[in-house]
Amino acid sequence: MTRTPIFVALTAAVMLTAAGCGTSTEAEDGTITLSFLSYNYGTADLGGEGTQQLIDEFEKANPTIKIKPQGVAVADVLTKLRTSTMGGDGFDVAQVGWSKMAQAYQSLPVTAVQDIASTQDWQDTTAGFNQNVLKATQRDGTTVAMPYTMSIPTLFYNANLFRDAGLDPADPPSTMDEVRAAALALVEHGAQGVYFDVANASKSDFLTQSLVNSNGGAVVAKDGTVTLDQPPAVAALQTMADLTRSGAQPGISESDALAAFKAGKLGMLVTSTAVLAGLDAAAAGNFQVQATGFPGFGDKKPRPTYSGAGLVVLSKDKAKQQAAWKFIKFLTSEQAFTTITTKIGYLPLRPSVVTDPKYLKKYFDSDQRLLPALRQLDTLTPYTFFSGEKADEARLALQDEAVEPIALRGADAEQTLHTVADKIRGLIGQ
Amino acid sequence: MTRALWYLAPLLVVLAVWVYGPLAFTVVLSVLDWDGSGTPTFAGVDNFVKLFVQPEFPAALLHTVLLVACVLPFATVVPMSLAIMLWKRPGRASSVYRALLFLPVVLAPVATAMSWQFVLNPLGGVLNETLGLLGMDPVNWLGDPGTALPTIAVITAEKVIGLNVLLYGAALDGIDRDSLAAAGIDGATEWQTTRHVVVPQLWPITGLLAGLCVVLAGQWAFTNVAVLTQGGPDGVTDNVYYRLYTYGFTFFDTGVASAGAVVLIVVLGLPLTIRTLLRRRAS
C-alpha cells in the first residue's frame, strides 16, 4: 500500500472524528455547568440585560455552579428543546412559556421541581410565594414548572392621545364597550384606536383565553372538553371582529402594532406587561404611557389568565438537579423578582417585595402602573391546555385559523370557531 | 481506478454521511410514525395519505407554484434586461450599479426581512407613506391575503436579481462578437440585434436560472416567511418548505414531514431525470 491512500484515509477518519466530538460540562474541580435555555436571554426588549444580571449574581453567590445560557425566539422554545433532546444535547433548565407547557410535559424529560426539593426546603421556598399563582400553575397538585416570569394582559394607553381626543387619562376604559367608544374617539381624531394582541407572533392563546374567560366562557372546560365554539367564547371573539370591522382596531400584526404604539400613533394596546420597559423607552420625551387592568364584558368581572413562563428541570443527573433547584430558588427569590420587575417587566410573584423598602416599595411608590395587573394576580384564572399529543397543534390551529382571521380581518366568529373547534376535536381525539 | 477512488474517498464519505445517508433516513422515516422520541411504529402509506387528506399540504403546493410564477420573471427577464443594459454601457458607473445590485445578496436574510417589516408597516412604513404622498390608500402588504404572497415574492426576488445579473453578465461576456458584427453590417438596429442575436445566446443560462428558480424559490422564500408571516395570513404564504418545517419541527410529526420531502424529491427529480435521459438518447 502506498503512503498517499493511507494519508487520505487518515484525513477522512480525522474529519469524521472531529465532527462527532463534544465537550464535557463537568470540570475536574467539581464545578457543575448548567445549560439554560431562555427566551429573555440576549434580547433587548424582553430584558436580556436583566437575565444576564440574574445569571451573574447567581454565579457570584454560587462559585461551584456555572450557567451556560442560550437565547431562543419565544415561538421556537419547544422546537429547540425537542431537537436538542433528540440530538442528545438537551438543556438542564429551560424557561418554557405556559402555552407550550402541556406539550413540554408530554414530550420532554421534565422532573417536577417540587419533587427535587426536600419537603422542608419546598415549604420554606414557597412560603412567601403568591399561593394563587402556585395553585393555578400546578399539575395534579404538584408544581412541575416553577412560576418565573409571569404577567397578566394589561391595557396600556397613550395619555397624550387620550387628551387630544377629549378622553380623560385618569379615567381609562374598564369595559369592552368603553374601550370601543374610546377607540372610535381616538380614530376620529386621527390616531389608531385599540389593538388587542390576541393574534401574537408567539402563537400564545393567553389573551384569547383571557377574553373568553372574562365573558363567562372557556376555551377548554375543566373536564378537557373543547368549548371554544360555545356562545360565550363566540361572543367574546366576535367583539374582536366587530372592533376591526368598525375601524376601532387596525388589522395589523403584533410587531406593527407595537411599532405604532411606540411611534405615538396607536391609542391603546392590550398585551403582556413584559413590553412596558420597551414602551417607556420609546415614549420617553414624546408621550406618557399609562396602564390599567384588563377590561371586562359589561358587569362581568374580568377573569384574565397569565402569560409568561415557568422554569422546568430537564436533567436526569441528580447533582445537576440539585444545582438546578438552587438556580431556580435564586431566580424566584425576592432579589430576583426585584430585577425581573424593574428590568424585564414581569410581575413580582412574592407579594412582600412590593411593600418592602429593600426591594420594590420605592419602585411601586413612584410608578403604580403595574399595580392593577398585580391585583389581578390574586384572582387570575388558571391557563387551560388542550389534551393529548396534538395539544400544540391544536393551539396553533386555534390561533392561526380562528383567532387571526377573526381579530385581524373581521371574519365571522361563530362560523370560524365551529370549523376550527371541529378540527381541534379531531386532532385531540374528542 | 483504485487510486482514483482513494482520492475520491473523503468526498464520497462526506456525501454518504451528510447527503445520501440523511436522504435514505428520510425515506425510511416517511413510512414510520415517530415524534422523535419513543419507539417508532410502522405506518406504511398512512403518512402519504395524511399529507394529501389534510388541506394544508396541497394548499402549500399550490402556493409554491404561485410563488415560483411570481419570482420567475425576477430570476430571468429582469436580471437579463439589467445585465444587457449594463453590458452595453461599460465603464465605472456600470461597475457601481452591479455592486449595488449585488449588495442584497450578501446581506443576512433575517436582517433584510426585518428591514422589510419596517418598510412595509401598514401604519407609517416608508412604502405606505410614499403611497400617501401620491394620494393612494395605505396597503396592509403582509397582512392582506391578496397582497401577502406577491409581497413575499418581491422580497425574495431582491436577492435573486443581484446574483442573476452577475451570472447573465458572465454569459454576455461570452457572446459571439462575430455575430454582433455581422448584424451590424446587415443594418440591424440595436433593438433587433439585442432581440435576435444577443437574447437567443442567453437561452442556455436562462434555462438554467429558470430551472433553479423552480426548484429553489420555495427555499429562498423560507426565511422571509418564517420572519414576516409564519405562513399566514390565512396560509397564503405557506409554501411546501415552510409546511414541511412546520410538520417536522413544530408538530414533530416526522413521518408526515418526511413523506412530504419524498413527494418533493419525486416531483422535482422526475422531470430532471426524464430530461437527462432524453438528452442522452438524443446525443
XYZ file of C-alpha atoms in Angstrom:
713
model
C 0.000 0.000 0.000
C 1.371 3.412 -0.906
C 1.532 6.355 1.521
C -0.988 8.507 -0.360
C -4.040 6.283 0.210
C -3.096 5.946 3.924
C -2.877 9.712 4.243
C -6.229 10.142 2.526
C -7.906 7.549 4.715
C -6.479 9.120 7.855
C -7.700 12.553 6.798
C -11.207 11.200 6.339
C -11.083 9.488 9.719
C -9.909 12.655 11.491
C -12.625 14.727 9.806
C -15.328 12.325 10.888
C -13.988 12.053 14.421
C -13.757 15.824 14.799
C -17.324 16.165 13.591
C -18.511 13.843 16.333
C -16.575 15.362 19.212
C -18.331 17.229 22.002
C -17.144 18.771 25.254
C -17.836 17.639 28.797
C -19.824 20.026 31.044
C -18.332 18.855 34.333
C -14.951 20.200 35.305
C -12.358 18.239 37.193
C -12.670 20.651 40.160
C -16.316 19.632 40.702
C -17.883 22.711 39.101
C -21.270 21.879 37.690
C -22.299 23.588 34.471
C -25.996 24.004 33.829
C -27.199 24.719 30.308
C -30.095 27.172 30.478
C -32.444 27.964 27.612
C -34.207 31.297 27.992
C -36.222 33.422 25.595
C -35.337 36.520 27.619
C -31.610 35.940 27.348
C -29.803 38.030 24.740
C -32.809 40.178 23.799
C -33.226 43.916 24.020
C -36.941 44.445 24.635
C -37.511 41.315 26.668
C -34.858 42.020 29.220
C -31.697 40.347 28.030
C -29.762 42.649 30.306
C -31.893 41.689 33.310
C -31.465 37.971 32.656
C -27.687 38.375 32.318
C -27.642 40.276 35.610
C -29.510 37.452 37.348
C -27.088 34.869 35.952
C -24.050 36.928 37.019
C -25.428 37.403 40.546
C -26.188 33.706 40.896
C -22.727 32.640 39.735
C -21.104 35.089 42.127
C -23.085 33.648 45.039
C -22.538 30.052 43.876
C -18.990 29.717 42.536
C -19.284 25.947 42.022
C -22.185 26.297 39.604
C -21.713 27.778 36.141
C -24.625 28.748 33.956
C -24.334 28.301 30.186
C -27.246 30.376 28.850
C -28.660 30.272 25.345
C -31.295 32.514 23.815
C -34.146 31.433 21.574
C -37.163 33.076 19.945
C -40.313 32.643 22.034
C -42.117 30.730 19.295
C -39.195 28.303 18.889
C -38.714 27.225 22.526
C -40.322 23.802 22.127
C -38.643 23.172 18.780
C -35.241 23.986 20.256
C -35.824 21.853 23.355
C -37.135 18.838 21.458
C -34.465 18.866 18.748
C -31.653 19.291 21.261
C -33.071 16.489 23.449
C -33.405 14.239 20.394
C -29.818 15.066 19.451
C -28.557 14.024 22.878
C -27.544 17.577 23.778
C -30.551 18.635 25.817
C -30.736 21.533 28.225
C -30.669 21.213 32.025
C -33.051 24.079 32.800
C -35.396 25.880 30.444
C -37.785 28.813 30.530
C -40.943 27.487 28.839
C -43.995 29.568 28.042
C -47.203 28.430 29.723
C -48.915 27.998 26.363
C -46.307 25.369 25.479
C -46.102 23.726 28.900
C -48.608 20.899 28.213
C -46.612 19.807 25.179
C -43.370 20.174 27.166
C -44.682 17.811 29.871
C -45.733 15.358 27.158
C -42.589 15.315 25.071
C -39.636 16.347 27.267
C -37.932 14.592 30.222
C -39.312 17.020 32.809
C -38.782 16.364 36.514
C -41.169 18.261 38.791
C -39.287 20.931 40.754
C -41.368 20.075 43.825
C -40.019 16.514 43.656
C -36.394 17.692 43.505
C -36.557 19.835 46.633
C -36.867 18.311 50.100
C -40.261 18.837 51.739
C -38.893 21.406 54.197
C -36.912 23.255 51.526
C -40.002 23.402 49.310
C -42.169 24.741 52.111
C -39.563 27.347 53.095
C -39.052 28.465 49.500
C -42.716 28.784 48.602
C -43.891 30.238 51.914
C -43.765 33.811 50.596
C -44.935 32.963 47.083
C -48.296 34.095 45.696
C -50.281 30.983 46.601
C -52.929 31.601 43.943
C -50.251 31.629 41.260
C -48.669 28.443 42.622
C -52.019 26.676 42.747
C -53.071 27.878 39.290
C -49.880 26.530 37.697
C -49.814 23.133 39.425
C -50.373 19.890 37.597
C -52.389 17.331 39.559
C -51.500 19.137 42.781
C -47.751 19.222 42.144
C -45.648 22.138 40.961
C -43.849 20.765 37.931
C -42.657 24.073 36.457
C -41.732 26.867 38.839
C -43.602 30.103 38.043
C -40.922 32.581 36.967
C -41.684 35.402 34.517
C -45.401 35.960 34.621
C -47.724 38.677 33.515
C -51.383 39.468 33.129
C -52.722 41.141 29.984
C -52.796 44.856 30.641
C -54.305 47.786 28.779
C -51.572 50.320 28.010
C -52.681 53.687 26.697
C -51.150 56.874 25.347
C -52.219 59.618 27.773
C -51.380 62.383 25.270
C -53.563 60.893 22.536
C -56.322 60.478 25.117
C -56.232 64.175 25.929
C -56.159 65.124 22.243
C -59.281 63.013 21.681
C -61.090 64.590 24.612
C -60.725 61.483 26.841
C -59.634 61.612 30.470
C -56.347 59.690 31.038
C -57.169 59.475 34.755
C -60.369 57.559 33.923
C -59.355 54.833 31.438
C -61.899 52.385 29.992
C -62.669 49.336 32.125
C -65.206 47.505 29.937
C -65.192 46.405 26.295
C -67.915 48.918 25.444
C -65.859 51.721 26.965
C -62.780 50.526 25.100
C -64.684 50.572 21.829
C -66.062 54.075 22.474
C -62.625 55.397 23.410
C -61.045 53.721 20.360
C -63.556 55.297 17.984
C -62.963 58.684 19.590
C -59.228 58.247 19.026
C -59.782 57.249 15.394
C -61.948 60.320 14.856
C -59.018 62.458 15.981
C -56.594 60.879 13.529
C -54.987 58.168 15.662
C -55.421 54.407 15.646
C -57.814 53.171 18.346
C -57.004 49.950 20.153
C -55.077 46.754 19.480
C -55.756 43.526 21.348
C -52.668 41.357 20.972
C -54.702 38.151 20.575
C -53.034 37.093 17.314
C -49.470 37.386 18.595
C -46.371 36.115 16.809
C -45.552 33.575 19.536
C -48.995 31.965 18.904
C -49.806 32.067 22.610
C -53.523 31.902 23.370
C -53.298 33.566 26.801
C -55.143 36.655 25.571
C -57.673 34.535 23.709
C -58.365 32.671 26.956
C -58.461 35.937 28.927
C -61.144 37.304 26.589
C -63.222 34.137 26.604
C -62.872 33.628 30.381
C -63.913 37.232 31.035
C -67.134 36.671 29.091
C -68.021 33.653 31.218
C -66.762 31.025 28.803
C -63.722 28.784 28.387
C -61.566 27.611 25.513
C -61.231 24.247 27.255
C -63.614 23.218 30.025
C -62.339 21.755 33.322
C -63.077 18.237 32.064
C -60.933 18.850 28.960
C -63.850 19.319 26.559
C -63.278 21.837 23.804
C -65.747 24.683 24.359
C -64.345 27.427 22.167
C -67.388 27.303 19.899
C -69.891 27.841 22.708
C -71.839 31.143 22.819
C -69.720 32.948 25.470
C -66.477 32.239 23.549
C -68.067 33.143 20.226
C -69.398 36.419 21.632
C -66.028 37.276 23.176
C -64.146 36.810 19.911
C -66.923 38.446 17.888
C -66.086 41.565 19.905
C -62.630 41.493 18.317
C -64.110 41.105 14.836
C -66.504 43.989 15.491
C -63.672 46.231 16.676
C -61.741 45.549 13.465
C -64.744 45.939 11.165
C -65.734 49.225 12.787
C -62.231 50.624 12.291
C -61.596 50.845 16.022
C -58.862 48.212 15.737
C -56.329 48.106 12.894
C -55.997 44.626 11.374
C -52.219 44.560 11.565
C -49.578 42.264 13.006
C -48.334 42.390 16.595
C -44.988 43.888 15.587
C -46.659 46.606 13.508
C -48.990 47.432 16.399
C -46.111 47.654 18.869
C -44.236 49.903 16.443
C -47.350 52.068 16.027
C -47.801 52.449 19.797
C -44.129 53.293 20.269
C -44.401 55.881 17.489
C -47.327 57.505 19.300
C -49.874 56.540 16.640
C -51.884 53.895 18.496
C -54.004 54.934 21.462
C -54.450 51.650 23.348
C -52.590 48.357 23.389
C -53.739 45.284 25.311
C -50.839 42.912 25.819
C -48.412 41.429 28.336
C -46.803 43.678 30.971
C -43.441 42.483 29.640
C -43.475 45.177 26.952
C -43.670 48.080 29.427
C -39.947 48.779 29.566
C -39.755 48.906 25.750
C -42.811 51.175 25.534
C -41.343 53.557 28.130
C -38.024 53.708 26.308
C -39.744 54.598 23.034
C -42.150 57.068 24.625
C -39.529 58.946 26.663
C -39.876 62.646 25.986
C -42.668 62.120 23.447
C -45.748 60.900 25.258
C -46.863 59.363 28.523
C -47.590 55.629 28.783
C -50.262 54.683 31.312
C -51.719 51.297 32.217
C -54.913 49.859 33.603
C -56.390 46.430 34.164
C -57.795 44.047 31.558
C -61.295 45.236 30.551
C -64.421 43.248 31.384
C -67.584 42.447 29.469
C -70.469 44.533 30.793
C -70.809 43.978 34.513
C -68.934 40.656 34.448
C -65.665 40.736 36.392
C -62.582 40.373 34.172
C -61.004 36.930 34.504
C -57.680 37.125 32.685
C -55.242 34.290 32.678
C -51.498 34.604 32.826
C -48.791 34.637 30.213
C -45.073 34.337 30.667
C -43.125 31.266 31.590
C -42.159 28.702 34.146
C -38.798 27.070 34.768
C -38.529 23.360 34.070
C -35.742 20.960 35.008
C -34.832 18.556 32.227
C -31.656 16.972 33.537
C -31.870 13.465 34.985
C -28.488 13.774 36.721
C -29.098 14.092 40.499
C -26.248 16.524 41.096
C -27.422 18.726 38.226
C -30.991 18.567 39.501
C -29.887 19.906 42.891
C -27.840 22.634 41.194
C -30.843 23.451 39.008
C -33.060 23.713 42.102
C -30.559 26.153 43.650
C -30.642 28.198 40.432
C -34.446 28.167 40.344
C -34.659 29.179 44.015
C -32.402 32.129 43.231
C -34.357 33.143 40.116
C -37.573 33.208 42.153
C -36.151 34.937 45.235
C -37.109 38.424 46.457
C -33.953 39.936 44.978
C -34.507 38.257 41.629
C -38.106 39.450 41.389
C -36.849 42.964 42.014
C -34.668 42.647 38.899
C -37.382 40.824 36.957
C -39.926 43.576 37.599
C -37.687 46.605 37.134
C -35.546 45.337 34.264
C -37.544 42.655 32.456
C -41.080 43.889 33.159
C -42.828 40.853 34.599
C -44.779 40.798 37.839
C -43.243 40.032 41.242
C -44.677 36.720 42.420
C -43.742 37.309 46.076
C -46.253 39.845 47.425
C -43.896 41.002 50.199
C -41.404 42.591 47.783
C -43.998 45.142 46.669
C -44.081 46.830 50.098
C -40.560 46.053 51.283
C -38.248 49.113 51.160
C -35.307 46.765 50.454
C -36.925 45.642 47.233
C -39.760 47.251 45.263
C -41.528 49.676 47.616
C -39.734 52.684 46.147
C -40.412 51.446 42.597
C -44.150 50.994 43.131
C -44.428 54.230 45.107
C -43.122 56.138 42.096
C -44.723 54.000 39.372
C -48.085 52.388 40.038
C -48.855 51.284 36.528
C -48.344 47.576 37.217
C -50.475 47.603 40.396
C -53.771 46.852 38.562
C -52.144 43.790 36.958
C -50.620 42.790 40.310
C -54.042 42.928 41.968
C -55.485 40.690 39.246
C -52.866 38.038 40.124
C -54.924 37.191 43.194
C -57.985 36.346 41.121
C -56.430 35.017 37.961
C -57.876 32.039 36.158
C -55.654 29.026 35.500
C -54.350 28.718 31.983
C -56.011 25.725 30.327
C -54.454 23.299 27.858
C -55.765 21.106 25.119
C -55.130 17.471 25.962
C -53.134 14.779 24.181
C -50.128 14.547 21.894
C -51.501 17.090 19.451
C -52.099 19.766 22.090
C -49.614 22.139 20.485
C -51.013 21.563 17.012
C -54.484 22.296 18.414
C -53.326 25.563 19.963
C -51.711 26.634 16.678
C -54.893 25.775 14.787
C -56.888 27.944 17.227
C -54.551 30.910 16.860
C -53.801 30.669 13.109
C -57.127 29.506 11.744
C -59.598 31.137 14.124
C -58.202 33.984 16.185
C -56.122 35.625 13.437
C -58.832 35.835 10.768
C -61.434 36.886 13.346
C -59.353 39.559 15.077
C -57.360 40.888 12.136
C -59.796 40.546 9.243
C -63.188 40.607 10.973
C -64.133 37.037 9.994
C -67.424 35.741 11.409
C -66.590 34.317 14.833
C -69.385 31.717 15.023
C -68.690 30.025 11.708
C -64.912 30.217 12.076
C -64.880 28.872 15.627
C -67.250 25.991 14.786
C -64.983 24.903 11.931
C -61.791 25.155 13.962
C -63.343 23.562 17.062
C -64.292 20.521 14.975
C -60.775 20.333 13.602
C -59.288 20.571 17.112
C -61.634 17.876 18.419
C -60.425 15.663 15.593
C -56.790 16.419 16.416
C -57.082 15.628 20.130
C -59.431 12.695 19.656
C -62.661 14.092 21.132
C -9.258 3.367 -10.900
C -8.472 2.107 -7.390
C -6.118 5.038 -6.855
C -8.782 7.458 -8.093
C -11.251 6.005 -5.602
C -8.831 6.660 -2.750
C -8.651 10.309 -3.760
C -12.421 10.482 -4.012
C -12.913 8.659 -0.712
C -13.136 11.725 1.596
C -15.727 13.364 -0.678
C -17.683 10.130 -1.033
C -17.667 9.626 2.733
C -18.898 13.193 3.296
C -21.629 12.747 0.673
C -22.672 9.454 2.188
C -22.784 10.833 5.753
C -24.231 14.284 5.105
C -26.323 13.887 1.918
C -27.295 10.361 0.897
C -27.426 8.959 4.404
C -29.996 11.531 5.610
C -31.864 11.072 2.307
C -32.156 7.358 2.907
C -33.171 8.022 6.524
C -35.868 10.401 5.285
C -37.315 7.706 3.046
C -37.327 5.293 5.984
C -38.949 7.898 8.270
C -41.674 8.526 5.702
C -43.180 5.114 6.451
C -42.871 5.429 10.236
C -44.985 7.101 12.898
C -42.447 8.771 15.187
C -42.257 12.066 17.078
C -38.503 11.962 17.527
C -38.597 10.335 20.949
C -40.007 6.961 21.970
C -40.307 3.929 19.715
C -41.269 4.447 16.084
C -44.052 2.284 14.653
C -44.574 1.243 11.049
C -47.169 3.430 9.326
C -46.969 2.252 5.731
C -48.540 4.765 3.390
C -50.563 6.447 6.163
C -48.228 9.439 6.233
C -48.622 9.989 2.492
C -52.394 9.699 2.810
C -52.420 12.157 5.726
C -50.358 14.559 3.654
C -52.962 14.829 0.930
C -56.102 14.360 3.041
C -55.292 17.383 5.211
C -55.808 20.569 3.176
C -52.597 22.267 4.272
C -50.065 20.393 2.099
C -51.975 20.640 -1.203
C -52.555 24.323 -0.433
C -48.841 24.785 0.261
C -48.048 23.087 -3.066
C -50.348 25.494 -4.874
C -48.821 28.494 -3.088
C -45.354 27.254 -4.032
C -46.361 27.141 -7.707
C -47.756 30.674 -7.424
C -44.588 31.832 -5.671
C -42.433 30.355 -8.434
C -44.602 32.066 -11.050
C -44.152 35.416 -9.260
C -40.383 35.042 -8.751
C -39.607 33.632 -12.236
C -39.643 36.991 -14.079
C -37.311 38.421 -11.405
C -34.989 35.453 -11.873
C -34.853 35.736 -15.659
C -36.351 38.672 -17.537
C -35.453 41.428 -15.061
C -31.803 40.428 -14.446
C -31.346 39.718 -18.150
C -32.582 43.195 -19.046
C -30.438 44.850 -16.382
C -27.370 42.837 -17.390
C -27.794 43.743 -21.064
C -28.176 47.444 -20.174
C -25.008 47.331 -18.068
C -23.151 45.356 -20.770
C -23.987 47.894 -23.440
C -22.636 50.781 -21.298
C -19.381 49.537 -19.811
C -17.417 51.770 -17.507
C -17.127 52.815 -13.864
C -20.830 53.590 -13.471
C -21.694 50.116 -14.704
C -19.455 48.571 -12.051
C -21.074 50.693 -9.338
C -24.570 49.650 -10.427
C -23.504 45.981 -10.474
C -22.160 46.288 -6.930
C -25.370 47.980 -5.728
C -27.498 45.301 -7.335
C -25.368 42.591 -5.731
C -25.462 44.117 -2.240
C -28.735 42.455 -1.121
C -27.201 39.067 -1.951
C -24.548 39.419 0.753
C -26.805 40.842 3.455
C -28.061 38.470 6.155
C -31.521 37.171 5.186
C -33.076 37.686 8.638
C -31.790 41.263 8.826
C -33.184 42.138 5.385
C -36.520 40.518 6.234
C -36.771 42.625 9.390
C -35.875 45.761 7.435
C -38.694 44.992 5.043
C -41.017 44.757 8.038
C -40.345 48.425 8.767
C -40.663 49.435 5.112
C -43.977 47.605 4.756
C -45.517 48.668 8.089
C -49.133 49.498 7.195
C -49.135 52.399 9.658
C -46.331 54.737 8.715
C -43.994 52.410 6.845
C -41.878 54.031 4.113
C -43.845 52.450 1.280
C -47.282 53.452 2.561
C -46.062 56.936 3.414
C -44.893 57.290 -0.198
C -48.231 55.994 -1.472
C -49.940 58.520 0.800
C -47.991 61.353 -0.790
C -49.275 60.152 -4.147
C -52.824 60.230 -2.849
C -53.205 56.450 -2.518
C -54.622 54.484 0.428
C -52.241 52.519 2.645
C -51.996 48.785 1.986
C -51.503 46.037 4.570
C -48.899 44.352 2.375
C -48.138 41.376 4.591
C -51.463 41.196 6.440
C -53.842 41.079 3.471
C -54.255 37.630 1.895
C -54.471 39.312 -1.527
C -51.086 41.010 -1.332
C -49.047 38.878 1.077
C -47.783 36.270 -1.403
C -46.730 38.743 -4.140
C -45.042 40.820 -1.437
C -43.065 37.820 -0.209
C -42.176 37.070 -3.837
C -40.815 40.585 -4.398
C -38.803 40.486 -1.146
C -37.385 37.102 -2.196
C -36.632 38.409 -5.669
C -34.467 41.209 -4.256
C -31.704 38.693 -3.548
C -32.239 36.704 -6.725
C -31.909 39.685 -9.068
C -28.438 40.666 -7.872
C -26.924 37.222 -8.250
C -28.547 36.572 -11.611
C -27.373 39.919 -13.031
C -23.858 38.710 -12.257
C -24.471 35.365 -13.974
C -26.017 36.988 -17.032
C -23.056 39.400 -17.101
C -20.680 36.429 -17.295
C -22.784 34.900 -20.080
C -22.791 38.179 -22.005
C -19.004 38.315 -21.847
C -19.043 35.035 -23.785
C -21.331 36.339 -26.549
C -20.065 35.632 -30.076
C -18.703 39.014 -31.212
C -18.715 37.974 -34.861
C -22.466 37.569 -34.814
C -22.825 41.084 -33.406
C -20.541 42.448 -36.103
C -22.471 40.589 -38.771
C -25.757 42.005 -37.503
C -24.286 45.495 -37.631
C -23.113 45.001 -41.203
C -26.598 43.745 -42.146
C -28.070 47.019 -40.867
C -29.818 45.640 -37.777
C -30.856 48.233 -35.196
C -29.716 47.975 -31.587
C -33.075 46.523 -30.546
C -33.051 43.991 -33.414
C -29.503 42.938 -32.511
C -30.452 42.536 -28.858
C -33.626 40.612 -29.658
C -32.434 38.344 -32.418
C -28.725 37.921 -31.698
C -27.964 38.565 -28.016
C -31.035 37.128 -26.273
C -31.007 33.774 -28.114
C -27.423 33.260 -26.991
C -28.625 33.727 -23.426
C -31.214 30.908 -23.647
C -28.921 28.300 -22.028
C -28.242 30.446 -18.939
C -31.901 31.490 -18.868
C -32.973 27.850 -18.887
C -30.587 27.101 -16.044
C -31.751 30.053 -13.930
C -35.393 29.275 -14.611
C -34.818 25.679 -13.537
C -33.048 26.808 -10.379
C -35.936 29.161 -9.641
C -38.493 26.378 -9.990
C -36.528 24.122 -7.667
C -35.308 26.674 -5.136
C -37.802 29.581 -4.987
C -39.626 27.996 -2.059
C -36.363 27.630 -0.146
C -35.293 31.175 -0.992
C -38.560 32.452 0.478
C -38.320 30.364 3.660
C -36.564 32.957 5.833
C -38.922 35.710 4.707
C -41.956 33.587 5.511
C -40.539 32.494 8.877
C -39.718 36.059 9.938
C -42.558 38.041 8.381
C -45.714 35.967 8.043
C -45.231 32.471 9.569
C -47.249 31.080 6.680
C -50.159 33.494 7.095
C -52.391 35.353 6.570
C -54.875 32.536 6.021
C -51.979 30.284 4.985
C -51.385 32.085 1.665
C -47.617 32.367 2.173
C -47.288 28.803 3.438
C -45.117 27.072 0.846
C -44.006 23.469 0.700
C -40.707 24.040 2.528
C -42.296 26.007 5.367
C -45.055 23.408 5.604
C -42.506 20.582 5.895
C -40.631 22.560 8.543
C -43.918 23.012 10.431
C -44.716 19.290 10.267
C -41.195 18.295 11.271
C -40.101 20.908 13.806
C -43.280 22.475 15.176
C -45.612 19.473 15.268
C -42.770 16.899 15.386
C -44.740 14.705 13.009
C -41.510 13.438 11.451
C -43.273 10.752 9.404
C -45.542 13.207 7.601
C -42.702 15.705 7.143
C -40.512 13.001 5.629
C -43.354 11.824 3.401
C -43.653 15.399 2.128
C -39.930 15.506 1.463
C -40.127 12.261 -0.528
C -43.021 13.649 -2.581
C -40.961 16.769 -3.271
C -37.959 14.743 -4.390
C -40.157 12.801 -6.808
C -41.960 15.900 -8.119
C -38.737 17.837 -8.693
C -36.480 14.929 -9.564
C -38.652 13.125 -12.068
C -38.747 15.834 -14.774
C -34.988 16.383 -14.407
C -34.332 12.651 -14.699
C -36.566 12.313 -17.771
C -34.893 15.338 -19.373
C -31.420 13.909 -18.739
C -32.402 10.529 -20.177
C -33.941 12.123 -23.278
C -30.846 14.265 -23.845
C -28.604 11.238 -23.542
C -30.773 9.353 -26.003
C -30.725 12.286 -28.423
C -26.949 12.569 -28.280
